[in-house]
Amino acid sequence: MINLDIARIFDEIADILEVKGDNPFRVRAYRRAARTIETLTQDLKVIAERGGVDELKKIPGIGEGIARKIVEIVQTGDCKKHRELTRELPPGLLEMLAIPRVGPKTIAKVHDELGVSSIAELEAAAKQHKLRGISGLGAKVEENILKGIEQYRRYRGRKLLSEALPRAESILEELKKRDAVERITIAGSLRRMRETIGDIDILVVSKRPKEVMDAFTSLEGVEDVVAKGDTKSSIVLKGMDVDLRVVDAGSFGAAVHYFTGSKHHNIRIRELGVKRGLKINEYGVFRVDTGEKVGGENERDVFRCVGLAYIPPELREDRGEVEAAQENRIPELIELKDIKGDLHVHTKWSDGKNSVEEMASTAIALGYEYVAVADHSPAVGIAGGMDEAKIKKRQVEIDSVNEQFEGEIRVLSSVEVDIKSDFSLDLPDDTLKELDVVVAAVHSKFTQDKATMTKRIETAMENEHVDIIAHPTGRILGKREPYEVDMERLMEVAKDTGTIMELNSFPDRLDLNDIHCRMAKDHGVPIAISTDAHDAMQMRDVIRYGVATARRGWLEARDVVNTRGMEELLNLLKG
Ligand code: DGT
Ligand code: CA
Ligand code: CA
């Protein structure tokens, strides 16, 4: 967590320096440090506390100045340079930096040449085609800026699940230490594990709300106290909005249900209550005629009072869960402990950070039975892809790791083969045939029309060696829209060809999404929940987001191939 916070600070420093036209070497130094820190497998805080500036400087890409700033951030939770720079830059320019695909250089240009200093002004300038007069900018840039602004507005203020969840967990851990806190839980969209989160909602049972609120508003990292009262307070903590409510023990269950939402789900539950002569609100369940309280201490009371089986939070979106609970057919949702392996990770053989052996031993630590190393094929140029010769060399290493860890883990040899825009695969069938698992994915020409893109993926599915289609829509949350594709059609072809669809657990992908997962289940198409990890820590950390999304997609363990043991899994693959 702290590593990512520090990387974010250095990235912002680099952005601001670049907008200000500062020395490019300095800008690059901050960026390089941010990239290094992001993928560092050790905790910077631990390193800083143990060895200070000297030890930090041993990390490649971290010089004296940056090492000092890391120590400062670790000790004070803040960076003076960052604060000063943020203050110097007009807020409008800072906000413009958050627009996807609009970099600091472009912002500096439009600011210097056109005096543009807010998103609204930038939008107007792009619409009036004023940007194409600036050297280095053109019609394409104008178009991209307008698209970027639209995306920015759609996601504005929403954070990835992976940013909100660890933050919320550390708030809970901190507040649990206080005697005044009797019970505490996460509510809202975060408890429902939505892929993006507007604000974090927390509920507490306490007889001494003032103490709880004091502790809450003075947590480390609080940037603003928006409201502070006895029953509700709101803060901004490291850029995230957090609401905390204190309720009575007797209302806890009703409050948890109410504030977990979703709003649409709550409305359905209240309607069912009305039919039974019950009033349901955040304080409890009450009989309308007598006013008597018939439940509210536990969340299960709410469902019981309206004749429903318990509905897990991830399903509470009014997508048929109420009917399912009435008919006692709520699925037994997959859990993290059901996962027996990872079918898509990268190693040093392409763009991963760890060796086959390191990935294998992490997989053992996770209690897995298998891990498929799916390094890139050559067409994905930047990723240092593998040609046939490289695959053969890697196989020698895989064999030796399998020997070393015999009986503990099985490393499956795999590739993430590129599906090229001309529909062909980036490696010949003879090579694919030799692999244990073949993962195929689109990495280029995202703008092909829907029919073409659908046909492109269909063609890959029809290949007798392709087992899994990775990140089937290509979206990157907040950055890249999914390419257009006929998902119903793909599900039919997947079913017919025995192809597995991936649920990529990377927090900004979650691709397939929840709705697509459910579509797959309805079509009888199996899902692989994979991490696409580029280092060992990611393999460990991101799988939970994939499992959460699978749960939102109503998936049970039996719908997911990597809940099976090794032998059973091999039977589910083609060939
Ligand atoms: P978010 O924060 O945008 O990701 O989404 P939520 O679902 O966390 O929404 P939030 O934080 O505004 O409110 C938390 C929960 O409180 C929400 O899921 C349901 C409940 N809630 C809030 N306002 C209303 C309302 O007007 N009616 C009903 N029935 N429930 C509400
Ligand atoms: Ca919320
Ligand atoms: Ca809220």
Coordinates of C-alpha atoms and ligand atoms in Angstrom, one line a residue:
M1 CA 0.0 0.0 0.0
I2 CA 2.6 2.5 1.1
N3 CA 4.7 1.7 -1.9
L4 CA 1.9 2.7 -4.3
D5 CA 1.2 5.9 -2.3
I6 CA 4.9 6.9 -2.7
A7 CA 4.9 6.1 -6.4
R8 CA 1.8 8.2 -6.8
I9 CA 3.5 11.2 -5.1
F10 CA 6.5 10.9 -7.4
D11 CA 4.3 10.6 -10.5
E12 CA 2.5 13.7 -9.5
I13 CA 5.8 15.6 -8.9
A14 CA 6.9 14.5 -12.4
D15 CA 3.6 15.6 -14.0
I16 CA 3.7 19.0 -12.4
L17 CA 7.4 19.6 -13.2
E18 CA 6.7 18.6 -16.8
V19 CA 3.8 21.0 -17.0
K20 CA 6.0 23.7 -15.6
G21 CA 8.7 22.9 -18.2
D22 CA 11.3 21.9 -15.7
N23 CA 14.5 20.0 -16.5
P24 CA 13.6 16.9 -18.4
F25 CA 16.2 14.8 -16.6
R26 CA 14.7 15.7 -13.3
V27 CA 11.2 14.7 -14.6
R28 CA 12.6 11.4 -15.8
A29 CA 14.3 10.7 -12.5
Y30 CA 10.9 11.0 -10.7
R31 CA 9.1 8.9 -13.2
R32 CA 11.8 6.2 -13.1
A33 CA 11.6 6.1 -9.4
A34 CA 7.8 5.8 -9.5
R35 CA 8.0 2.9 -11.9
T36 CA 10.6 1.1 -9.8
I37 CA 8.7 1.6 -6.6
E38 CA 5.5 0.4 -8.2
T39 CA 6.9 -3.0 -9.0
L40 CA 9.2 -3.3 -6.0
T41 CA 8.6 -6.6 -4.1
Q42 CA 9.7 -5.3 -0.7
D43 CA 8.1 -2.7 1.5
L44 CA 9.8 0.7 1.2
K45 CA 8.8 1.6 4.7
V46 CA 10.7 -1.4 6.0
I47 CA 13.8 -0.6 4.0
A48 CA 13.7 3.1 5.0
E49 CA 13.3 2.2 8.7
R50 CA 16.0 -0.4 8.6
G51 CA 18.7 1.3 6.5
G52 CA 17.6 4.9 5.8
V53 CA 18.8 6.8 2.8
D54 CA 21.9 4.6 2.3
E55 CA 20.0 1.5 1.8
L56 CA 17.3 3.1 -0.3
K57 CA 20.0 4.4 -2.7
K58 CA 21.0 0.8 -3.4
I59 CA 17.7 0.3 -5.3
P60 CA 18.3 0.9 -9.0
G61 CA 16.6 4.2 -10.1
I62 CA 16.6 5.7 -6.6
G63 CA 19.2 8.5 -6.1
E64 CA 20.1 10.6 -3.1
G65 CA 17.3 13.2 -3.4
I66 CA 14.5 10.7 -4.0
A67 CA 15.8 8.5 -1.2
R68 CA 15.6 11.5 1.2
K69 CA 12.0 12.1 0.1
I70 CA 11.1 8.5 0.7
V71 CA 12.4 8.7 4.2
E72 CA 10.4 12.0 4.7
I73 CA 7.2 10.4 3.4
V74 CA 7.7 7.3 5.6
Q75 CA 8.3 9.4 8.6
T76 CA 5.8 12.2 8.1
G77 CA 3.2 10.7 5.7
D78 CA 3.8 13.7 3.5
C79 CA 6.3 15.3 1.1
K80 CA 7.1 19.0 1.3
K81 CA 8.2 19.3 -2.3
H82 CA 5.0 17.7 -3.5
R83 CA 2.9 19.9 -1.4
E84 CA 4.6 23.1 -2.6
L85 CA 4.4 22.1 -6.3
T86 CA 0.7 21.2 -5.9
R87 CA 0.1 24.7 -4.5
E88 CA 2.0 26.4 -7.2
L89 CA 0.1 24.9 -10.1
P90 CA -3.4 26.4 -10.8
P91 CA -6.0 23.7 -9.7
G92 CA -7.4 23.6 -13.2
L93 CA -4.1 22.4 -14.6
L94 CA -3.8 19.8 -11.9
E95 CA -7.2 18.5 -12.8
M96 CA -6.4 18.3 -16.5
L97 CA -3.6 15.9 -15.6
A98 CA -6.2 13.4 -14.6
I99 CA -7.7 13.2 -18.2
P100 CA -6.7 9.9 -19.8
R101 CA -4.3 10.1 -22.7
V102 CA -3.6 13.8 -22.1
G103 CA 0.0 14.2 -20.9
P104 CA 1.8 17.0 -19.2
K105 CA 3.5 18.2 -22.4
T106 CA 0.1 18.8 -24.1
I107 CA -1.2 20.6 -21.1
A108 CA 1.9 22.8 -21.0
K109 CA 1.5 23.7 -24.7
V110 CA -2.2 24.5 -24.5
H111 CA -1.6 26.5 -21.4
D112 CA 1.3 28.5 -22.8
E113 CA -0.1 29.1 -26.2
L114 CA -3.9 29.4 -25.6
G115 CA -4.0 30.3 -22.0
V116 CA -6.2 27.2 -21.3
S117 CA -6.3 26.4 -17.6
S118 CA -9.3 24.2 -17.0
I119 CA -11.0 21.2 -18.4
A120 CA -13.9 23.3 -19.6
E121 CA -11.6 25.6 -21.5
L122 CA -9.7 22.7 -22.9
E123 CA -12.9 21.1 -24.1
A124 CA -14.0 24.4 -25.8
A125 CA -10.6 24.8 -27.5
A126 CA -10.7 21.3 -28.8
K127 CA -14.2 21.6 -30.1
Q128 CA -13.3 24.9 -31.9
H129 CA -10.3 23.2 -33.4
K130 CA -7.9 25.6 -31.9
L131 CA -5.4 23.0 -30.9
R132 CA -4.4 22.0 -34.4
G133 CA -2.7 25.4 -34.8
I134 CA -0.1 24.4 -32.1
S135 CA 3.0 22.6 -33.3
G136 CA 3.0 18.9 -32.5
L137 CA -0.8 18.8 -31.9
G138 CA -3.3 18.0 -34.6
A139 CA -6.8 16.9 -35.4
K140 CA -6.1 13.5 -33.9
V141 CA -5.0 15.0 -30.6
E142 CA -8.2 17.1 -30.5
E143 CA -10.3 14.0 -31.0
N144 CA -8.4 12.1 -28.3
I145 CA -8.7 15.0 -25.8
L146 CA -12.5 15.1 -26.3
K147 CA -12.7 11.4 -25.8
G148 CA -10.5 11.6 -22.8
I149 CA -12.6 14.3 -21.2
E150 CA -15.7 12.3 -21.7
Q151 CA -14.1 9.3 -20.0
Y152 CA -12.7 11.4 -17.2
R153 CA -16.2 12.7 -16.5
R154 CA -17.6 9.2 -16.4
Y155 CA -15.1 7.9 -13.9
R156 CA -14.6 11.1 -12.1
G157 CA -14.1 10.6 -8.4
R158 CA -14.5 6.9 -8.7
K159 CA -11.6 4.7 -7.5
L160 CA -10.6 1.2 -8.4
L161 CA -11.6 -1.5 -6.0
S162 CA -8.0 -2.3 -5.5
E163 CA -7.3 1.2 -4.2
A164 CA -10.4 1.4 -1.9
L165 CA -10.3 -2.1 -0.4
P166 CA -6.8 -2.0 1.2
R167 CA -7.4 1.6 2.4
A168 CA -10.7 0.5 4.0
E169 CA -9.1 -2.5 5.6
S170 CA -6.3 -0.4 7.2
I171 CA -8.9 2.1 8.5
L172 CA -10.8 -0.8 10.1
E173 CA -7.6 -2.2 11.6
E174 CA -6.8 1.1 13.1
L175 CA -10.3 1.8 14.5
K176 CA -10.6 -1.7 15.9
K177 CA -7.8 -0.8 18.3
R178 CA -10.1 1.7 20.0
D179 CA -12.1 0.4 23.0
A180 CA -15.0 2.6 22.0
V181 CA -15.5 0.5 18.9
E182 CA -17.7 -2.5 19.6
R183 CA -18.4 -3.7 16.1
I184 CA -17.2 -2.4 12.8
T185 CA -17.8 -3.3 9.1
I186 CA -17.5 -2.1 5.6
A187 CA -20.7 -1.3 3.8
G188 CA -21.7 0.4 0.4
S189 CA -20.4 -0.5 -3.0
L190 CA -17.1 -1.7 -1.5
R191 CA -18.9 -4.5 0.4
R192 CA -20.7 -5.3 -2.8
M193 CA -17.2 -5.4 -4.4
R194 CA -18.1 -3.2 -7.3
E195 CA -15.2 -2.7 -9.7
T196 CA -15.1 1.1 -9.0
I197 CA -16.0 2.8 -5.7
G198 CA -17.4 6.3 -5.2
D199 CA -16.8 6.5 -1.5
I200 CA -15.9 4.1 1.3
D201 CA -18.7 3.5 3.8
I202 CA -18.0 2.2 7.3
L203 CA -20.4 1.3 10.1
V204 CA -19.5 1.2 13.8
V205 CA -21.4 0.1 16.9
S206 CA -20.4 2.3 19.9
K207 CA -21.8 3.8 23.0
R208 CA -19.1 6.5 22.8
P209 CA -19.5 8.0 19.3
K210 CA -17.5 11.1 20.1
E211 CA -14.4 9.1 20.8
V212 CA -14.9 7.1 17.6
M213 CA -15.4 10.2 15.5
D214 CA -12.2 11.8 17.0
A215 CA -10.2 8.7 16.1
F216 CA -11.7 8.7 12.6
T217 CA -11.1 12.3 11.8
S218 CA -7.5 12.1 13.1
L219 CA -6.4 9.0 11.2
E220 CA -3.1 9.2 9.4
G221 CA -3.5 10.6 5.9
V222 CA -6.7 12.6 6.5
E223 CA -6.6 15.6 4.1
D224 CA -10.0 17.1 4.9
V225 CA -12.8 16.7 7.4
V226 CA -15.9 17.4 5.4
A227 CA -18.4 16.8 8.2
K228 CA -18.1 15.7 11.8
G229 CA -21.1 14.7 14.0
D230 CA -22.2 12.1 16.5
T231 CA -23.8 9.7 14.0
K232 CA -22.0 10.6 10.8
S233 CA -18.7 11.9 9.7
S234 CA -17.1 12.3 6.3
I235 CA -13.4 12.7 5.6
V236 CA -11.1 12.8 2.6
L237 CA -8.2 10.3 3.2
K238 CA -5.4 10.2 0.7
G239 CA -7.7 11.4 -2.0
M240 CA -10.6 9.1 -1.1
D241 CA -13.9 10.1 0.4
V242 CA -14.8 8.0 3.5
D243 CA -18.1 8.1 5.4
L244 CA -18.4 6.6 8.9
R245 CA -21.7 6.1 10.7
V246 CA -22.2 5.1 14.3
V247 CA -25.3 3.1 15.1
D248 CA -26.8 1.3 18.1
A249 CA -26.2 -2.4 18.6
G250 CA -29.9 -3.1 18.1
S251 CA -29.9 -1.5 14.7
F252 CA -26.6 -2.7 13.4
G253 CA -28.0 -5.4 11.1
A254 CA -30.6 -3.1 9.6
A255 CA -28.1 -0.4 9.1
V256 CA -25.6 -2.7 7.5
H257 CA -28.2 -3.9 5.1
Y258 CA -29.4 -0.4 4.3
F259 CA -26.0 1.1 3.8
T260 CA -24.7 -1.9 1.8
G261 CA -27.3 -1.1 -0.8
S262 CA -27.5 -1.1 -3.7
K263 CA -30.3 1.4 -3.7
H264 CA -32.3 -0.6 -6.2
H265 CA -31.9 -3.8 -4.1
N266 CA -33.1 -1.9 -1.0
I267 CA -36.1 -0.6 -2.8
R268 CA -37.1 -4.2 -3.7
I269 CA -36.7 -5.3 -0.1
R270 CA -38.7 -2.5 1.3
E271 CA -41.5 -3.3 -1.2
L272 CA -41.6 -6.9 0.0
G273 CA -41.8 -5.5 3.6
V274 CA -44.8 -3.3 2.7
K275 CA -46.7 -6.3 1.4
R276 CA -46.2 -8.0 4.7
G277 CA -47.2 -4.9 6.7
L278 CA -43.6 -4.2 7.7
K279 CA -41.6 -1.0 7.6
I280 CA -37.9 -1.5 6.9
N281 CA -35.3 1.3 7.4
E282 CA -31.8 1.7 8.7
Y283 CA -33.0 1.3 12.3
G284 CA -34.7 -2.0 12.0
V285 CA -37.8 -3.9 10.8
F286 CA -41.1 -2.7 12.4
R287 CA -44.7 -3.7 12.2
V288 CA -46.7 -0.9 10.6
D289 CA -49.8 -1.5 12.8
T290 CA -48.3 -1.7 16.2
G291 CA -44.9 -0.1 15.6
E292 CA -43.3 -3.1 17.3
K293 CA -39.7 -3.8 16.3
V294 CA -39.3 -7.3 14.9
G295 CA -35.7 -7.3 13.9
G296 CA -32.6 -5.3 13.2
E297 CA -29.7 -6.5 15.3
N298 CA -28.5 -8.9 12.6
E299 CA -28.5 -8.4 8.9
R300 CA -30.1 -11.8 8.5
D301 CA -33.2 -10.5 10.3
V302 CA -34.0 -8.2 7.4
F303 CA -34.1 -11.1 4.9
R304 CA -35.9 -13.4 7.3
C305 CA -38.6 -10.9 8.0
V306 CA -39.5 -10.7 4.3
G307 CA -39.3 -14.4 3.7
L308 CA -36.0 -14.5 1.8
A309 CA -32.9 -16.6 2.0
Y310 CA -29.7 -14.7 2.8
I311 CA -28.4 -12.8 -0.2
P312 CA -24.6 -12.2 -0.3
P313 CA -23.7 -8.5 -0.8
E314 CA -22.1 -9.1 -4.2
L315 CA -25.5 -10.0 -5.6
R316 CA -27.4 -7.1 -4.3
E317 CA -27.9 -5.2 -7.5
D318 CA -31.6 -6.0 -8.3
R319 CA -30.5 -8.4 -11.0
G320 CA -32.8 -11.2 -10.0
E321 CA -31.3 -12.0 -6.6
V322 CA -34.6 -11.3 -4.8
E323 CA -36.5 -13.8 -7.0
A324 CA -33.7 -16.3 -6.5
A325 CA -33.8 -15.9 -2.8
Q326 CA -37.6 -16.4 -2.8
E327 CA -37.1 -19.6 -4.7
N328 CA -34.1 -20.7 -2.6
R329 CA -31.8 -20.8 -5.5
I330 CA -29.1 -18.3 -4.4
P331 CA -25.9 -19.7 -5.8
E332 CA -23.1 -21.0 -3.5
L333 CA -20.6 -18.4 -4.7
I334 CA -17.0 -19.2 -5.4
E335 CA -14.5 -18.3 -2.6
L336 CA -10.8 -17.4 -2.7
K337 CA -10.0 -20.8 -1.0
D338 CA -11.5 -22.6 -4.0
I339 CA -8.8 -21.4 -6.3
K340 CA -6.2 -24.2 -7.0
G341 CA -4.0 -22.5 -9.6
D342 CA -3.3 -19.6 -11.9
L343 CA -3.5 -20.0 -15.6
H344 CA -1.9 -16.8 -16.8
V345 CA 1.2 -15.3 -15.3
H346 CA 4.3 -13.8 -16.9
T347 CA 8.0 -14.4 -16.1
K348 CA 11.3 -12.9 -17.0
W349 CA 11.0 -14.8 -20.3
S350 CA 8.9 -12.0 -21.5
D351 CA 7.9 -8.9 -19.5
G352 CA 7.6 -10.4 -16.1
K353 CA 9.9 -9.5 -13.2
N354 CA 10.4 -12.9 -11.6
S355 CA 11.8 -16.2 -12.8
V356 CA 9.8 -19.4 -13.4
E357 CA 11.2 -20.7 -10.1
E358 CA 10.1 -17.7 -8.1
M359 CA 6.6 -17.8 -9.6
A360 CA 6.5 -21.5 -8.8
S361 CA 7.5 -21.1 -5.2
T362 CA 5.0 -18.3 -4.7
A363 CA 2.3 -20.5 -6.2
I364 CA 3.3 -23.2 -3.6
A365 CA 3.0 -20.6 -0.8
L366 CA -0.5 -19.8 -2.1
G367 CA -1.4 -23.5 -1.8
Y368 CA -1.8 -23.9 -5.5
E369 CA -1.4 -27.1 -7.5
Y370 CA -0.4 -25.5 -10.7
V371 CA 0.7 -22.3 -12.4
A372 CA 0.8 -21.6 -16.1
V373 CA 3.6 -19.4 -17.3
A374 CA 2.1 -17.6 -20.3
D375 CA 4.7 -15.3 -21.6
H376 CA 4.0 -13.1 -24.6
S377 CA 4.5 -14.0 -28.3
P378 CA 6.8 -11.8 -30.4
A379 CA 4.1 -9.5 -32.0
V380 CA 3.7 -7.7 -28.6
G381 CA 7.0 -6.0 -29.3
I382 CA 7.4 -4.1 -26.1
A383 CA 6.9 -7.2 -24.0
G384 CA 10.1 -8.9 -25.3
G385 CA 8.0 -11.8 -26.7
M386 CA 9.1 -15.4 -27.2
D387 CA 9.7 -16.9 -30.6
E388 CA 9.9 -20.7 -31.1
A389 CA 13.6 -20.9 -30.1
K390 CA 13.0 -19.0 -26.9
I391 CA 10.0 -21.2 -26.0
K392 CA 12.3 -24.2 -26.4
K393 CA 14.9 -22.7 -24.1
R394 CA 12.3 -21.8 -21.5
Q395 CA 11.0 -25.3 -21.6
V396 CA 14.3 -26.6 -20.3
E397 CA 14.0 -24.3 -17.3
I398 CA 10.4 -25.2 -16.7
D399 CA 11.3 -28.9 -16.8
S400 CA 14.0 -28.4 -14.2
V401 CA 11.7 -26.3 -11.9
N402 CA 9.1 -29.1 -12.2
E403 CA 11.7 -31.6 -11.2
Q404 CA 12.9 -29.5 -8.3
F405 CA 9.3 -29.0 -7.0
E406 CA 8.0 -32.4 -7.9
G407 CA 4.9 -33.2 -5.9
E408 CA 4.5 -29.6 -4.7
I409 CA 3.5 -27.7 -7.8
R410 CA 3.2 -28.3 -11.5
V411 CA 4.4 -25.5 -13.8
L412 CA 2.5 -25.6 -17.0
S413 CA 4.2 -24.2 -20.1
S414 CA 2.0 -21.7 -21.9
V415 CA 2.1 -18.6 -24.0
E416 CA -0.2 -15.6 -24.3
V417 CA -0.3 -15.7 -28.1
D418 CA -1.3 -12.6 -29.9
I419 CA -4.4 -12.7 -32.1
K420 CA -3.3 -10.4 -34.9
S421 CA -5.5 -8.0 -36.8
D422 CA -5.5 -10.3 -39.9
F423 CA -7.0 -13.0 -37.6
S424 CA -3.9 -15.1 -37.6
L425 CA -2.1 -16.2 -34.5
D426 CA 1.4 -15.0 -33.8
L427 CA 2.9 -18.5 -33.4
P428 CA 2.6 -21.5 -35.7
D429 CA 0.3 -24.5 -34.8
D430 CA 3.4 -26.7 -34.5
T431 CA 4.6 -24.6 -31.7
L432 CA 1.3 -24.2 -29.9
K433 CA 0.8 -27.9 -30.1
E434 CA 3.8 -28.5 -27.8
L435 CA 2.4 -26.3 -25.0
D436 CA 0.3 -27.4 -22.0
V437 CA -2.0 -24.4 -22.2
V438 CA -2.5 -21.8 -24.9
V439 CA -3.9 -18.4 -23.9
A440 CA -4.8 -16.1 -26.8
A441 CA -5.5 -12.4 -26.7
V442 CA -5.9 -9.2 -28.7
H443 CA -3.2 -6.6 -28.2
S444 CA -3.5 -4.3 -31.2
K445 CA -5.9 -2.6 -33.7
F446 CA -8.6 -2.2 -31.0
T447 CA -10.5 0.0 -33.4
Q448 CA -11.6 -2.7 -35.8
D449 CA -15.4 -2.7 -36.3
K450 CA -17.6 -5.0 -34.2
A451 CA -18.1 -7.7 -36.9
T452 CA -14.4 -7.9 -37.7
M453 CA -13.3 -8.0 -34.0
T454 CA -15.8 -10.7 -33.3
K455 CA -14.6 -12.7 -36.2
R456 CA -11.0 -12.2 -35.2
I457 CA -11.6 -13.7 -31.7
E458 CA -13.9 -16.4 -33.1
T459 CA -11.2 -17.5 -35.5
A460 CA -8.8 -17.9 -32.5
M461 CA -11.4 -19.9 -30.6
E462 CA -11.7 -22.2 -33.6
N463 CA -8.0 -23.1 -33.4
E464 CA -7.7 -26.5 -31.9
H465 CA -4.8 -25.5 -29.6
V466 CA -6.3 -22.3 -28.1
D467 CA -7.6 -23.1 -24.7
I468 CA -8.4 -19.7 -23.2
I469 CA -9.2 -16.2 -24.5
A470 CA -7.6 -13.7 -22.2
H471 CA -9.1 -10.3 -21.3
P472 CA -11.8 -10.7 -23.9
T473 CA -12.9 -7.1 -24.2
G474 CA -9.5 -5.3 -23.8
R475 CA -10.8 -2.6 -21.5
I476 CA -8.7 -0.7 -19.0
L477 CA -10.9 1.0 -16.4
G478 CA -10.6 4.7 -16.7
K479 CA -8.2 4.5 -19.5
R480 CA -9.4 2.5 -22.5
E481 CA -12.9 1.6 -23.5
P482 CA -13.6 -2.1 -24.4
Y483 CA -13.3 -2.8 -28.1
E484 CA -16.6 -3.5 -29.8
V485 CA -17.4 -7.2 -29.8
D486 CA -20.5 -9.4 -30.0
M487 CA -20.2 -11.1 -26.7
E488 CA -23.3 -13.3 -27.1
R489 CA -21.9 -14.6 -30.3
L490 CA -18.5 -15.2 -28.7
M491 CA -20.1 -17.2 -25.9
E492 CA -21.8 -19.4 -28.4
V493 CA -18.6 -20.0 -30.2
A494 CA -16.7 -20.6 -27.0
K495 CA -19.3 -23.2 -26.0
D496 CA -19.2 -24.9 -29.5
T497 CA -15.4 -25.0 -29.6
G498 CA -14.8 -25.9 -25.9
T499 CA -12.9 -22.6 -25.3
I500 CA -12.5 -21.1 -21.8
M501 CA -13.1 -17.4 -21.2
E502 CA -10.7 -15.6 -18.9
L503 CA -11.7 -13.4 -16.0
N504 CA -8.6 -11.3 -15.8
S505 CA -8.2 -10.3 -12.1
F506 CA -6.1 -7.2 -12.7
P507 CA -8.0 -4.4 -10.9
D508 CA -8.1 -2.1 -13.9
R509 CA -9.2 -4.9 -16.2
L510 CA -11.6 -7.2 -14.5
D511 CA -12.3 -8.5 -17.9
L512 CA -14.7 -10.4 -18.4
N513 CA -16.8 -8.2 -16.1
D514 CA -19.5 -9.3 -13.7
I515 CA -22.3 -9.2 -16.3
H516 CA -20.2 -11.1 -18.9
C517 CA -19.4 -13.8 -16.3
R518 CA -23.1 -14.4 -15.8
M519 CA -23.6 -14.5 -19.5
A520 CA -20.9 -17.2 -19.7
K521 CA -22.5 -19.2 -17.0
D522 CA -25.9 -19.0 -18.8
H523 CA -24.2 -20.3 -21.9
G524 CA -22.3 -23.1 -20.1
V525 CA -19.0 -21.5 -20.9
P526 CA -16.3 -22.2 -18.3
I527 CA -14.3 -19.3 -16.8
A528 CA -10.6 -19.2 -15.8
I529 CA -10.0 -16.6 -13.1
S530 CA -6.4 -15.6 -13.8
T531 CA -4.1 -12.9 -12.6
D532 CA -2.0 -11.9 -15.6
A533 CA 0.6 -11.2 -12.9
H534 CA 3.9 -9.7 -14.0
D535 CA 5.5 -10.4 -10.7
A536 CA 5.0 -12.8 -7.8
M537 CA 3.5 -10.2 -5.5
Q538 CA 0.8 -9.5 -8.1
M539 CA 0.0 -13.2 -8.4
R540 CA -0.7 -13.2 -4.6
D541 CA -2.5 -9.8 -4.4
V542 CA -4.9 -9.4 -7.3
I543 CA -6.6 -12.8 -7.4
R544 CA -9.1 -11.6 -4.8
Y545 CA -10.4 -9.0 -7.2
G546 CA -11.1 -11.6 -9.8
V547 CA -12.9 -13.8 -7.3
A548 CA -14.9 -10.8 -6.1
T549 CA -16.0 -10.1 -9.7
A550 CA -16.8 -13.8 -10.3
R551 CA -19.0 -13.7 -7.2
R552 CA -20.8 -10.6 -8.6
G553 CA -21.3 -12.6 -11.8
W554 CA -23.1 -15.4 -9.8
L555 CA -20.3 -17.9 -10.4
E556 CA -19.9 -21.0 -8.3
A557 CA -16.7 -23.0 -7.9
R558 CA -17.9 -25.5 -10.5
D559 CA -18.2 -22.7 -13.1
V560 CA -14.5 -21.9 -12.8
V561 CA -11.8 -24.2 -14.3
N562 CA -9.0 -23.3 -11.9
T563 CA -10.9 -24.6 -8.9
R564 CA -10.2 -28.1 -10.3
G565 CA -7.3 -30.3 -9.5
M566 CA -4.5 -30.8 -12.0
E567 CA -5.9 -33.9 -13.7
E568 CA -9.4 -32.6 -14.0
L569 CA -8.2 -29.3 -15.4
L570 CA -6.1 -31.0 -18.1
N571 CA -9.3 -32.9 -19.2
L572 CA -11.0 -29.5 -19.6
L573 CA -8.4 -28.2 -22.0
K574 CA -8.5 -28.9 -25.7
G575 CA -6.6 -31.8 -27.2
Ligands
DGT1 P1 -20.7 4.4 -4.5 O1 -20.2 5.0 -3.2 O2 -21.1 5.4 -5.5 O3 -19.7 3.5 -5.1 O4 -22.0 3.5 -4.2 P2 -22.7 3.1 -2.9 O5 -23.6 2.0 -3.2 O6 -21.7 2.9 -1.8 O7 -23.5 4.4 -2.6 P3 -23.5 5.5 -1.4 O8 -22.1 5.6 -0.8 O9 -24.1 6.7 -1.9 O10 -24.5 4.9 -0.3 C1 -24.3 3.8 0.4 C2 -25.5 2.9 0.5 O11 -26.5 3.6 1.2 C3 -26.2 2.7 -0.9 O12 -25.6 1.6 -1.5 C4 -27.6 2.4 -0.4 C5 -27.8 3.3 0.7 N1 -28.5 4.5 0.3 C6 -27.9 5.7 0.1 N2 -28.8 6.6 -0.3 C7 -30.0 5.9 -0.4 C8 -31.3 6.3 -0.8 O13 -31.6 7.4 -1.1 N3 -32.2 5.3 -0.8 C9 -31.9 4.0 -0.4 N4 -32.8 3.1 -0.4 N5 -30.7 3.7 0.0 C10 -29.7 4.6 0.0
CA2 CA -20.1 4.3 -1.1
CA3 CA -21.3 7.1 1.1

